[in-house]
Amino acid sequence: MDVIAEIKNRLRRYPHLRFSETSRSIEVLPPEQSGFPVALFVERNGYTVHFSGWHENFESPRDALNCFSYGLSGDCRLRVTYRGSMAHRWILEEHRNGRWVAESTTGLFFFPFWRRARTVVLQNRIEVAAEQGTAADRATARSS
């Protein structure tokens, strides 16, 4: 499966979204200021999906595609913590049973810890739910 070609095919349904691509990556820019970029990189041994600073590796192209679509949906959001102007922690949260639940965290070891912390919540709200699979599918993909 050519994951980048499949993403581009799906993006045709959303002409208002801006994206950039190379032969080995694609990135959808946030549709609103309150959103975050969603990117997929084709690696030697699989795929890496990025939501701003959060990232996850996948072996399966289907799992990577599902995660990419999930990042554009309203069922996913990022809680980003800054120290001063530097982002250092990204918590992926999933909307489940009417509540936001933390799924995974990516963070930096070195950051200006002495600076005041502030947290922002970023979310894309593109309706791609029919293509992204169930929450159980995404959880299985992240744990494999």
mmCIF file of N, CA and C in Angstrom:
data_model
loop_
_atom_site.group_PDB
_atom_site.id
_atom_site.type_symbol
_atom_site.label_atom_id
_atom_site.label_comp_id
_atom_site.label_asym_id
_atom_site.label_seq_id
_atom_site.Cartn_x
_atom_site.Cartn_y
_atom_site.Cartn_z
ATOM 1 N N MET A 1 0.836 -1.183 0.000
ATOM 2 C CA MET A 1 0.000 0.000 0.000
ATOM 3 C C MET A 1 0.877 1.240 0.000
ATOM 4 N N ASP A 2 0.582 2.173 -0.870
ATOM 5 C CA ASP A 2 1.257 3.462 -0.894
ATOM 6 C C ASP A 2 0.474 4.405 0.019
ATOM 7 N N VAL A 3 0.949 4.534 1.256
ATOM 8 C CA VAL A 3 0.228 5.289 2.278
ATOM 9 C C VAL A 3 0.075 6.761 1.884
ATOM 10 N N ILE A 4 1.106 7.357 1.344
ATOM 11 C CA ILE A 4 1.033 8.772 0.968
ATOM 12 C C ILE A 4 -0.010 8.978 -0.128
ATOM 13 N N ALA A 5 -0.041 8.100 -1.107
ATOM 14 C CA ALA A 5 -1.051 8.205 -2.170
ATOM 15 C C ALA A 5 -2.454 8.054 -1.592
ATOM 16 N N GLU A 6 -2.619 7.141 -0.638
ATOM 17 C CA GLU A 6 -3.937 6.948 -0.013
ATOM 18 C C GLU A 6 -4.363 8.190 0.772
ATOM 19 N N ILE A 7 -3.438 8.803 1.494
ATOM 20 C CA ILE A 7 -3.758 10.031 2.236
ATOM 21 C C ILE A 7 -4.159 11.132 1.260
ATOM 22 N N LYS A 8 -3.397 11.303 0.199
ATOM 23 C CA LYS A 8 -3.726 12.328 -0.796
ATOM 24 C C LYS A 8 -5.103 12.066 -1.411
ATOM 25 N N ASN A 9 -5.421 10.828 -1.658
ATOM 26 C CA ASN A 9 -6.729 10.473 -2.196
ATOM 27 C C ASN A 9 -7.839 10.878 -1.218
ATOM 28 N N ARG A 10 -7.649 10.584 0.053
ATOM 29 C CA ARG A 10 -8.650 10.953 1.074
ATOM 30 C C ARG A 10 -8.756 12.466 1.237
ATOM 31 N N LEU A 11 -7.632 13.157 1.102
ATOM 32 C CA LEU A 11 -7.643 14.617 1.282
ATOM 33 C C LEU A 11 -8.408 15.337 0.174
ATOM 34 N N ARG A 12 -8.643 14.677 -0.938
ATOM 35 C CA ARG A 12 -9.436 15.307 -2.009
ATOM 36 C C ARG A 12 -10.831 15.685 -1.530
ATOM 37 N N ARG A 13 -11.328 14.987 -0.530
ATOM 38 C CA ARG A 13 -12.655 15.281 0.030
ATOM 39 C C ARG A 13 -12.653 16.538 0.897
ATOM 40 N N TYR A 14 -11.463 17.059 1.191
ATOM 41 C CA TYR A 14 -11.325 18.213 2.080
ATOM 42 C C TYR A 14 -10.471 19.277 1.395
ATOM 43 N N PRO A 15 -11.006 19.924 0.366
ATOM 44 C CA PRO A 15 -10.188 20.860 -0.420
ATOM 45 C C PRO A 15 -9.689 22.068 0.374
ATOM 46 N N HIS A 16 -10.299 22.354 1.514
ATOM 47 C CA HIS A 16 -9.855 23.486 2.334
ATOM 48 C C HIS A 16 -8.582 23.170 3.129
ATOM 49 N N LEU A 17 -8.203 21.898 3.232
ATOM 50 C CA LEU A 17 -6.989 21.549 3.973
ATOM 51 C C LEU A 17 -5.758 21.778 3.110
ATOM 52 N N ARG A 18 -4.737 22.357 3.742
ATOM 53 C CA ARG A 18 -3.458 22.560 3.057
ATOM 54 C C ARG A 18 -2.487 21.482 3.526
ATOM 55 N N PHE A 19 -1.705 20.983 2.570
ATOM 56 C CA PHE A 19 -0.720 19.969 2.935
ATOM 57 C C PHE A 19 0.515 20.128 2.069
ATOM 58 N N SER A 20 1.602 19.558 2.572
ATOM 59 C CA SER A 20 2.846 19.518 1.800
ATOM 60 C C SER A 20 3.310 18.072 1.779
ATOM 61 N N GLU A 21 4.082 17.734 0.746
ATOM 62 C CA GLU A 21 4.533 16.358 0.620
ATOM 63 C C GLU A 21 5.914 16.289 -0.001
ATOM 64 N N THR A 22 6.576 15.191 0.278
ATOM 65 C CA THR A 22 7.802 14.801 -0.408
ATOM 66 C C THR A 22 7.568 13.361 -0.856
ATOM 67 N N SER A 23 8.561 12.733 -1.413
ATOM 68 C CA SER A 23 8.393 11.341 -1.835
ATOM 69 C C SER A 23 8.251 10.405 -0.638
ATOM 70 N N ARG A 24 8.667 10.852 0.565
ATOM 71 C CA ARG A 24 8.639 9.984 1.742
ATOM 72 C C ARG A 24 7.876 10.563 2.922
ATOM 73 N N SER A 25 7.113 11.644 2.706
ATOM 74 C CA SER A 25 6.364 12.223 3.811
ATOM 75 C C SER A 25 5.186 13.054 3.308
ATOM 76 N N ILE A 26 4.245 13.271 4.216
ATOM 77 C CA ILE A 26 3.128 14.172 3.942
ATOM 78 C C ILE A 26 2.749 14.829 5.263
ATOM 79 N N GLU A 27 2.416 16.116 5.207
ATOM 80 C CA GLU A 27 2.019 16.855 6.405
ATOM 81 C C GLU A 27 0.804 17.700 6.081
ATOM 82 N N VAL A 28 -0.236 17.546 6.910
ATOM 83 C CA VAL A 28 -1.425 18.379 6.808
ATOM 84 C C VAL A 28 -1.282 19.489 7.840
ATOM 85 N N LEU A 29 -1.398 20.718 7.367
ATOM 86 C CA LEU A 29 -1.294 21.864 8.262
ATOM 87 C C LEU A 29 -2.575 22.009 9.060
ATOM 88 N N PRO A 30 -2.502 22.595 10.248
ATOM 89 C CA PRO A 30 -3.705 22.729 11.068
ATOM 90 C C PRO A 30 -4.763 23.563 10.338
ATOM 91 N N PRO A 31 -6.007 23.105 10.317
ATOM 92 C CA PRO A 31 -7.051 23.848 9.634
ATOM 93 C C PRO A 31 -7.436 25.139 10.358
ATOM 94 N N GLU A 32 -7.152 25.212 11.642
ATOM 95 C CA GLU A 32 -7.424 26.394 12.461
ATOM 96 C C GLU A 32 -6.236 26.623 13.375
ATOM 97 N N GLN A 33 -6.169 27.821 13.931
ATOM 98 C CA GLN A 33 -5.068 28.157 14.836
ATOM 99 C C GLN A 33 -5.060 27.261 16.074
ATOM 100 N N SER A 34 -6.212 26.745 16.454
ATOM 101 C CA SER A 34 -6.310 25.888 17.632
ATOM 102 C C SER A 34 -6.008 24.420 17.328
ATOM 103 N N GLY A 35 -5.547 24.126 16.103
ATOM 104 C CA GLY A 35 -5.222 22.764 15.718
ATOM 105 C C GLY A 35 -3.730 22.499 15.765
ATOM 106 N N PHE A 36 -3.340 21.340 15.246
ATOM 107 C CA PHE A 36 -1.926 20.959 15.212
ATOM 108 C C PHE A 36 -1.635 20.254 13.887
ATOM 109 N N PRO A 37 -0.380 20.303 13.422
ATOM 110 C CA PRO A 37 -0.034 19.602 12.182
ATOM 111 C C PRO A 37 -0.027 18.087 12.392
ATOM 112 N N VAL A 38 -0.405 17.365 11.342
ATOM 113 C CA VAL A 38 -0.407 15.907 11.359
ATOM 114 C C VAL A 38 0.482 15.459 10.205
ATOM 115 N N ALA A 39 1.496 14.657 10.502
ATOM 116 C CA ALA A 39 2.453 14.253 9.474
ATOM 117 C C ALA A 39 2.707 12.751 9.535
ATOM 118 N N LEU A 40 3.053 12.205 8.381
ATOM 119 C CA LEU A 40 3.434 10.800 8.286
ATOM 120 C C LEU A 40 4.746 10.730 7.510
ATOM 121 N N PHE A 41 5.693 9.962 8.047
ATOM 122 C CA PHE A 41 6.993 9.761 7.417
ATOM 123 C C PHE A 41 7.172 8.286 7.110
ATOM 124 N N VAL A 42 7.567 7.981 5.891
ATOM 125 C CA VAL A 42 7.872 6.609 5.503
ATOM 126 C C VAL A 42 9.332 6.368 5.882
ATOM 127 N N GLU A 43 9.548 5.417 6.771
ATOM 128 C CA GLU A 43 10.890 5.097 7.260
ATOM 129 C C GLU A 43 11.364 3.790 6.615
ATOM 130 N N ARG A 44 12.582 3.444 6.860
ATOM 131 C CA ARG A 44 13.142 2.201 6.315
ATOM 132 C C ARG A 44 12.361 0.981 6.788
ATOM 133 N N ASN A 45 11.996 0.950 8.065
ATOM 134 C CA ASN A 45 11.332 -0.230 8.633
ATOM 135 C C ASN A 45 9.897 0.024 9.057
ATOM 136 N N GLY A 46 9.248 1.025 8.481
ATOM 137 C CA GLY A 46 7.872 1.290 8.870
ATOM 138 C C GLY A 46 7.496 2.739 8.636
ATOM 139 N N TYR A 47 6.721 3.261 9.566
ATOM 140 C CA TYR A 47 6.147 4.593 9.426
ATOM 141 C C TYR A 47 6.177 5.294 10.773
ATOM 142 N N THR A 48 6.318 6.611 10.744
ATOM 143 C CA THR A 48 6.211 7.415 11.951
ATOM 144 C C THR A 48 5.145 8.468 11.706
ATOM 145 N N VAL A 49 4.206 8.561 12.645
ATOM 146 C CA VAL A 49 3.154 9.568 12.583
ATOM 147 C C VAL A 49 3.457 10.606 13.653
ATOM 148 N N HIS A 50 3.396 11.884 13.265
ATOM 149 C CA HIS A 50 3.657 12.999 14.175
ATOM 150 C C HIS A 50 2.407 13.855 14.315
ATOM 151 N N PHE A 51 2.079 14.210 15.528
ATOM 152 C CA PHE A 51 1.083 15.237 15.829
ATOM 153 C C PHE A 51 1.857 16.304 16.594
ATOM 154 N N SER A 52 2.303 17.330 15.907
ATOM 155 C CA SER A 52 3.161 18.345 16.509
ATOM 156 C C SER A 52 4.386 17.624 17.066
ATOM 157 N N GLY A 53 4.658 17.670 18.372
ATOM 158 C CA GLY A 53 5.818 17.004 18.944
ATOM 159 C C GLY A 53 5.572 15.566 19.356
ATOM 160 N N TRP A 54 4.315 15.157 19.462
ATOM 161 C CA TRP A 54 3.986 13.768 19.780
ATOM 162 C C TRP A 54 4.263 12.904 18.553
ATOM 163 N N HIS A 55 4.723 11.678 18.757
ATOM 164 C CA HIS A 55 4.954 10.781 17.627
ATOM 165 C C HIS A 55 4.835 9.329 18.059
ATOM 166 N N GLU A 56 4.556 8.481 17.067
ATOM 167 C CA GLU A 56 4.414 7.048 17.293
ATOM 168 C C GLU A 56 4.917 6.325 16.047
ATOM 169 N N ASN A 57 5.588 5.179 16.246
ATOM 170 C CA ASN A 57 6.099 4.373 15.144
ATOM 171 C C ASN A 57 5.152 3.211 14.866
ATOM 172 N N PHE A 58 5.038 2.849 13.592
ATOM 173 C CA PHE A 58 4.164 1.752 13.170
ATOM 174 C C PHE A 58 4.882 0.898 12.141
ATOM 175 N N GLU A 59 4.633 -0.396 12.175
ATOM 176 C CA GLU A 59 5.118 -1.300 11.140
ATOM 177 C C GLU A 59 4.085 -1.442 10.028
ATOM 178 N N SER A 60 2.822 -1.433 10.400
ATOM 179 C CA SER A 60 1.727 -1.649 9.453
ATOM 180 C C SER A 60 1.316 -0.347 8.773
ATOM 181 N N PRO A 61 1.206 -0.339 7.445
ATOM 182 C CA PRO A 61 0.733 0.868 6.768
ATOM 183 C C PRO A 61 -0.707 1.204 7.147
ATOM 184 N N ARG A 62 -1.543 0.205 7.374
ATOM 185 C CA ARG A 62 -2.944 0.432 7.755
ATOM 186 C C ARG A 62 -3.013 1.108 9.122
ATOM 187 N N ASP A 63 -2.204 0.640 10.082
ATOM 188 C CA ASP A 63 -2.193 1.243 11.412
ATOM 189 C C ASP A 63 -1.698 2.689 11.356
ATOM 190 N N ALA A 64 -0.681 2.944 10.553
ATOM 191 C CA ALA A 64 -0.163 4.310 10.408
ATOM 192 C C ALA A 64 -1.221 5.212 9.788
ATOM 193 N N LEU A 65 -1.916 4.718 8.783
ATOM 194 C CA LEU A 65 -2.976 5.487 8.130
ATOM 195 C C LEU A 65 -4.119 5.781 9.099
ATOM 196 N N ASN A 66 -4.507 4.792 9.899
ATOM 197 C CA ASN A 66 -5.565 5.006 10.892
ATOM 198 C C ASN A 66 -5.164 6.059 11.917
ATOM 199 N N CYS A 67 -3.927 5.999 12.375
ATOM 200 C CA CYS A 67 -3.448 6.982 13.348
ATOM 201 C C CYS A 67 -3.413 8.371 12.740
ATOM 202 N N PHE A 68 -2.938 8.480 11.497
ATOM 203 C CA PHE A 68 -2.900 9.764 10.790
ATOM 204 C C PHE A 68 -4.303 10.364 10.718
ATOM 205 N N SER A 69 -5.283 9.568 10.296
ATOM 206 C CA SER A 69 -6.669 10.038 10.199
ATOM 207 C C SER A 69 -7.214 10.434 11.566
ATOM 208 N N TYR A 70 -6.873 9.664 12.562
ATOM 209 C CA TYR A 70 -7.297 9.939 13.933
ATOM 210 C C TYR A 70 -6.839 11.325 14.380
ATOM 211 N N GLY A 71 -5.626 11.715 14.020
ATOM 212 C CA GLY A 71 -5.096 13.022 14.405
ATOM 213 C C GLY A 71 -5.866 14.189 13.825
ATOM 214 N N LEU A 72 -6.563 13.967 12.742
ATOM 215 C CA LEU A 72 -7.368 15.024 12.133
ATOM 216 C C LEU A 72 -8.786 15.075 12.694
ATOM 217 N N SER A 73 -9.188 14.047 13.410
ATOM 218 C CA SER A 73 -10.569 13.934 13.879
ATOM 219 C C SER A 73 -10.804 14.709 15.178
ATOM 220 N N GLY A 74 -12.058 14.881 15.500
ATOM 221 C CA GLY A 74 -12.435 15.542 16.742
ATOM 222 C C GLY A 74 -12.350 14.640 17.954
ATOM 223 N N ASP A 75 -12.031 13.358 17.757
ATOM 224 C CA ASP A 75 -11.904 12.425 18.881
ATOM 225 C C ASP A 75 -10.521 12.438 19.501
ATOM 226 N N CYS A 76 -9.636 13.258 18.960
ATOM 227 C CA CYS A 76 -8.241 13.300 19.381
ATOM 228 C C CYS A 76 -7.867 14.744 19.694
ATOM 229 N N ARG A 77 -7.066 14.930 20.713
ATOM 230 C CA ARG A 77 -6.515 16.256 20.983
ATOM 231 C C ARG A 77 -5.155 16.113 21.644
ATOM 232 N N LEU A 78 -4.397 17.207 21.627
ATOM 233 C CA LEU A 78 -3.081 17.258 22.270
ATOM 234 C C LEU A 78 -3.109 18.282 23.393
ATOM 235 N N ARG A 79 -2.588 17.879 24.525
ATOM 236 C CA ARG A 79 -2.379 18.800 25.643
ATOM 237 C C ARG A 79 -0.872 19.074 25.657
ATOM 238 N N VAL A 80 -0.489 20.297 25.283
ATOM 239 C CA VAL A 80 0.916 20.658 25.121
ATOM 240 C C VAL A 80 1.345 21.548 26.284
ATOM 241 N N THR A 81 2.447 21.160 26.935
ATOM 242 C CA THR A 81 2.989 21.950 28.040
ATOM 243 C C THR A 81 4.238 22.665 27.565
ATOM 244 N N TYR A 82 4.279 23.955 27.859
ATOM 245 C CA TYR A 82 5.414 24.819 27.520
ATOM 246 C C TYR A 82 6.104 25.248 28.804
ATOM 247 N N ARG A 83 7.393 25.475 28.683
ATOM 248 C CA ARG A 83 8.171 26.179 29.710
ATOM 249 C C ARG A 83 8.720 27.385 28.996
ATOM 250 N N GLY A 84 8.247 28.564 29.378
ATOM 251 C CA GLY A 84 8.563 29.752 28.599
ATOM 252 C C GLY A 84 7.925 29.587 27.233
ATOM 253 N N SER A 85 8.695 29.756 26.182
ATOM 254 C CA SER A 85 8.158 29.601 24.825
ATOM 255 C C SER A 85 8.479 28.229 24.225
ATOM 256 N N MET A 86 9.051 27.337 25.020
ATOM 257 C CA MET A 86 9.475 26.036 24.506
ATOM 258 C C MET A 86 8.491 24.929 24.886
ATOM 259 N N ALA A 87 7.904 24.277 23.875
ATOM 260 C CA ALA A 87 7.060 23.109 24.125
ATOM 261 C C ALA A 87 7.960 21.952 24.552
ATOM 262 N N HIS A 88 7.540 21.222 25.597
ATOM 263 C CA HIS A 88 8.385 20.105 26.050
ATOM 264 C C HIS A 88 7.614 18.831 26.356
ATOM 265 N N ARG A 89 6.277 18.894 26.396
ATOM 266 C CA ARG A 89 5.502 17.681 26.649
ATOM 267 C C ARG A 89 4.228 17.721 25.817
ATOM 268 N N TRP A 90 3.920 16.585 25.185
ATOM 269 C CA TRP A 90 2.731 16.448 24.353
ATOM 270 C C TRP A 90 1.976 15.224 24.841
ATOM 271 N N ILE A 91 0.768 15.430 25.338
ATOM 272 C CA ILE A 91 -0.060 14.320 25.805
ATOM 273 C C ILE A 91 -1.193 14.120 24.802
ATOM 274 N N LEU A 92 -1.245 12.937 24.217
ATOM 275 C CA LEU A 92 -2.324 12.578 23.305
ATOM 276 C C LEU A 92 -3.515 12.144 24.141
ATOM 277 N N GLU A 93 -4.660 12.786 23.909
ATOM 278 C CA GLU A 93 -5.870 12.448 24.636
ATOM 279 C C GLU A 93 -6.952 11.981 23.662
ATOM 280 N N GLU A 94 -7.737 10.996 24.110
ATOM 281 C CA GLU A 94 -8.822 10.450 23.304
ATOM 282 C C GLU A 94 -10.153 10.723 23.993
ATOM 283 N N HIS A 95 -11.146 11.114 23.219
ATOM 284 C CA HIS A 95 -12.488 11.327 23.747
ATOM 285 C C HIS A 95 -13.188 9.976 23.821
ATOM 286 N N ARG A 96 -13.436 9.535 25.051
ATOM 287 C CA ARG A 96 -13.999 8.212 25.275
ATOM 288 C C ARG A 96 -15.085 8.299 26.338
ATOM 289 N N ASN A 97 -16.278 7.842 25.996
ATOM 290 C CA ASN A 97 -17.404 7.830 26.930
ATOM 291 C C ASN A 97 -17.653 9.206 27.551
ATOM 292 N N GLY A 98 -17.563 10.244 26.730
ATOM 293 C CA GLY A 98 -17.850 11.596 27.202
ATOM 294 C C GLY A 98 -16.736 12.262 27.989
ATOM 295 N N ARG A 99 -15.563 11.618 28.089
ATOM 296 C CA ARG A 99 -14.437 12.180 28.846
ATOM 297 C C ARG A 99 -13.184 12.141 27.996
ATOM 298 N N TRP A 100 -12.246 13.021 28.295
ATOM 299 C CA TRP A 100 -10.933 13.011 27.642
ATOM 300 C C TRP A 100 -9.990 12.177 28.490
ATOM 301 N N VAL A 101 -9.388 11.175 27.865
ATOM 302 C CA VAL A 101 -8.509 10.230 28.556
ATOM 303 C C VAL A 101 -7.118 10.301 27.931
ATOM 304 N N ALA A 102 -6.090 10.431 28.773
ATOM 305 C CA ALA A 102 -4.707 10.454 28.282
ATOM 306 C C ALA A 102 -4.350 9.078 27.739
ATOM 307 N N GLU A 103 -3.792 9.055 26.520
ATOM 308 C CA GLU A 103 -3.405 7.800 25.866
ATOM 309 C C GLU A 103 -1.898 7.584 25.900
ATOM 310 N N SER A 104 -1.130 8.617 25.547
ATOM 311 C CA SER A 104 0.327 8.484 25.584
ATOM 312 C C SER A 104 0.962 9.871 25.641
ATOM 313 N N THR A 105 2.211 9.874 26.061
ATOM 314 C CA THR A 105 2.937 11.131 26.254
ATOM 315 C C THR A 105 4.292 11.052 25.568
ATOM 316 N N THR A 106 4.670 12.146 24.923
ATOM 317 C CA THR A 106 6.012 12.312 24.376
ATOM 318 C C THR A 106 6.584 13.564 25.030
ATOM 319 N N GLY A 107 7.834 13.503 25.457
ATOM 320 C CA GLY A 107 8.422 14.668 26.107
ATOM 321 C C GLY A 107 9.910 14.788 25.844
ATOM 322 N N LEU A 108 10.415 15.953 26.157
ATOM 323 C CA LEU A 108 11.845 16.235 26.030
ATOM 324 C C LEU A 108 12.509 16.091 27.390
ATOM 325 N N PHE A 109 13.741 15.631 27.395
ATOM 326 C CA PHE A 109 14.503 15.538 28.638
ATOM 327 C C PHE A 109 15.066 16.886 29.051
ATOM 328 N N PHE A 110 15.502 17.655 28.079
ATOM 329 C CA PHE A 110 16.143 18.933 28.374
ATOM 330 C C PHE A 110 15.237 20.074 27.938
ATOM 331 N N PHE A 111 14.857 20.885 28.894
ATOM 332 C CA PHE A 111 14.007 22.042 28.634
ATOM 333 C C PHE A 111 14.226 23.024 29.784
ATOM 334 N N PRO A 112 13.851 24.269 29.603
ATOM 335 C CA PRO A 112 14.078 25.264 30.657
ATOM 336 C C PRO A 112 13.070 25.103 31.803
ATOM 337 N N PHE A 113 13.326 24.115 32.681
ATOM 338 C CA PHE A 113 12.406 23.775 33.761
ATOM 339 C C PHE A 113 12.152 24.936 34.721
ATOM 340 N N TRP A 114 13.043 25.902 34.776
ATOM 341 C CA TRP A 114 12.897 27.029 35.674
ATOM 342 C C TRP A 114 11.882 28.056 35.153
ATOM 343 N N ARG A 115 11.483 27.938 33.893
ATOM 344 C CA ARG A 115 10.503 28.869 33.323
ATOM 345 C C ARG A 115 9.094 28.473 33.755
ATOM 346 N N ARG A 116 8.204 29.445 33.741
ATOM 347 C CA ARG A 116 6.816 29.210 34.123
ATOM 348 C C ARG A 116 6.155 28.240 33.136
ATOM 349 N N ALA A 117 5.426 27.276 33.675
ATOM 350 C CA ALA A 117 4.726 26.294 32.836
ATOM 351 C C ALA A 117 3.366 26.843 32.420
ATOM 352 N N ARG A 118 3.006 26.536 31.193
ATOM 353 C CA ARG A 118 1.643 26.815 30.720
ATOM 354 C C ARG A 118 1.246 25.678 29.802
ATOM 355 N N THR A 119 -0.041 25.396 29.779
ATOM 356 C CA THR A 119 -0.552 24.287 28.983
ATOM 357 C C THR A 119 -1.616 24.804 28.022
ATOM 358 N N VAL A 120 -1.568 24.319 26.789
ATOM 359 C CA VAL A 120 -2.592 24.627 25.797
ATOM 360 C C VAL A 120 -3.146 23.307 25.272
ATOM 361 N N VAL A 121 -4.396 23.347 24.872
ATOM 362 C CA VAL A 121 -5.039 22.167 24.292
ATOM 363 C C VAL A 121 -5.285 22.462 22.820
ATOM 364 N N LEU A 122 -4.794 21.583 21.957
ATOM 365 C CA LEU A 122 -4.925 21.731 20.509
ATOM 366 C C LEU A 122 -5.776 20.590 19.965
ATOM 367 N N GLN A 123 -6.627 20.909 18.996
ATOM 368 C CA GLN A 123 -7.496 19.877 18.441
ATOM 369 C C GLN A 123 -7.876 20.223 17.009
ATOM 370 N N ASN A 124 -7.805 19.226 16.157
ATOM 371 C CA ASN A 124 -8.336 19.316 14.797
ATOM 372 C C ASN A 124 -9.744 18.730 14.846
ATOM 373 N N ARG A 125 -10.603 19.184 13.979
ATOM 374 C CA ARG A 125 -11.983 18.692 14.029
ATOM 375 C C ARG A 125 -12.497 18.322 12.645
ATOM 376 N N ILE A 126 -11.672 17.648 11.874
ATOM 377 C CA ILE A 126 -12.085 17.202 10.553
ATOM 378 C C ILE A 126 -12.878 15.914 10.741
ATOM 379 N N GLU A 127 -14.012 15.795 10.116
ATOM 380 C CA GLU A 127 -14.853 14.603 10.263
ATOM 381 C C GLU A 127 -14.344 13.484 9.356
ATOM 382 N N VAL A 128 -13.488 12.644 9.907
ATOM 383 C CA VAL A 128 -12.948 11.505 9.168
ATOM 384 C C VAL A 128 -13.252 10.199 9.893
ATOM 385 N N ALA A 129 -14.200 10.236 10.801
ATOM 386 C CA ALA A 129 -14.458 9.089 11.676
ATOM 387 C C ALA A 129 -14.738 7.802 10.914
ATOM 388 N N ALA A 130 -15.420 7.876 9.784
ATOM 389 C CA ALA A 130 -15.760 6.666 9.044
ATOM 390 C C ALA A 130 -14.517 5.971 8.492
ATOM 391 N N GLU A 131 -13.425 6.692 8.346
ATOM 392 C CA GLU A 131 -12.208 6.125 7.767
ATOM 393 C C GLU A 131 -11.181 5.710 8.808
ATOM 394 N N GLN A 132 -11.319 6.153 10.026
ATOM 395 C CA GLN A 132 -10.228 5.977 10.970
ATOM 396 C C GLN A 132 -10.323 4.724 11.818
ATOM 397 N N GLY A 133 -11.395 3.967 11.760
ATOM 398 C CA GLY A 133 -11.511 2.778 12.580
ATOM 399 C C GLY A 133 -12.030 3.119 13.964
ATOM 400 N N THR A 134 -12.164 2.119 14.784
ATOM 401 C CA THR A 134 -12.697 2.314 16.125
ATOM 402 C C THR A 134 -11.585 2.667 17.094
ATOM 403 N N ALA A 135 -11.968 3.123 18.265
ATOM 404 C CA ALA A 135 -10.978 3.425 19.302
ATOM 405 C C ALA A 135 -10.174 2.176 19.644
ATOM 406 N N ALA A 136 -10.829 1.012 19.646
ATOM 407 C CA ALA A 136 -10.117 -0.238 19.941
ATOM 408 C C ALA A 136 -9.075 -0.532 18.865
ATOM 409 N N ASP A 137 -9.403 -0.252 17.586
ATOM 410 C CA ASP A 137 -8.429 -0.452 16.502
ATOM 411 C C ASP A 137 -7.207 0.435 16.722
ATOM 412 N N ARG A 138 -7.433 1.697 17.105
ATOM 413 C CA ARG A 138 -6.311 2.620 17.303
ATOM 414 C C ARG A 138 -5.472 2.194 18.491
ATOM 415 N N ALA A 139 -6.126 1.745 19.571
ATOM 416 C CA ALA A 139 -5.384 1.302 20.751
ATOM 417 C C ALA A 139 -4.535 0.087 20.421
ATOM 418 N N THR A 140 -5.089 -0.830 19.643
ATOM 419 C CA THR A 140 -4.332 -2.015 19.229
ATOM 420 C C THR A 140 -3.151 -1.617 18.382
ATOM 421 N N ALA A 141 -3.344 -0.679 17.463
ATOM 422 C CA ALA A 141 -2.258 -0.228 16.584
ATOM 423 C C ALA A 141 -1.154 0.413 17.409
ATOM 424 N N ARG A 142 -1.506 1.225 18.420
ATOM 425 C CA ARG A 142 -0.480 1.903 19.217
ATOM 426 C C ARG A 142 0.294 0.930 20.090
ATOM 427 N N SER A 143 -0.357 -0.155 20.526
ATOM 428 C CA SER A 143 0.325 -1.081 21.425
ATOM 429 C C SER A 143 1.127 -2.146 20.682
ATOM 430 N N SER A 144 0.927 -2.261 19.357
ATOM 431 C CA SER A 144 1.673 -3.293 18.622
ATOM 432 C C SER A 144 3.017 -2.828 18.162
#
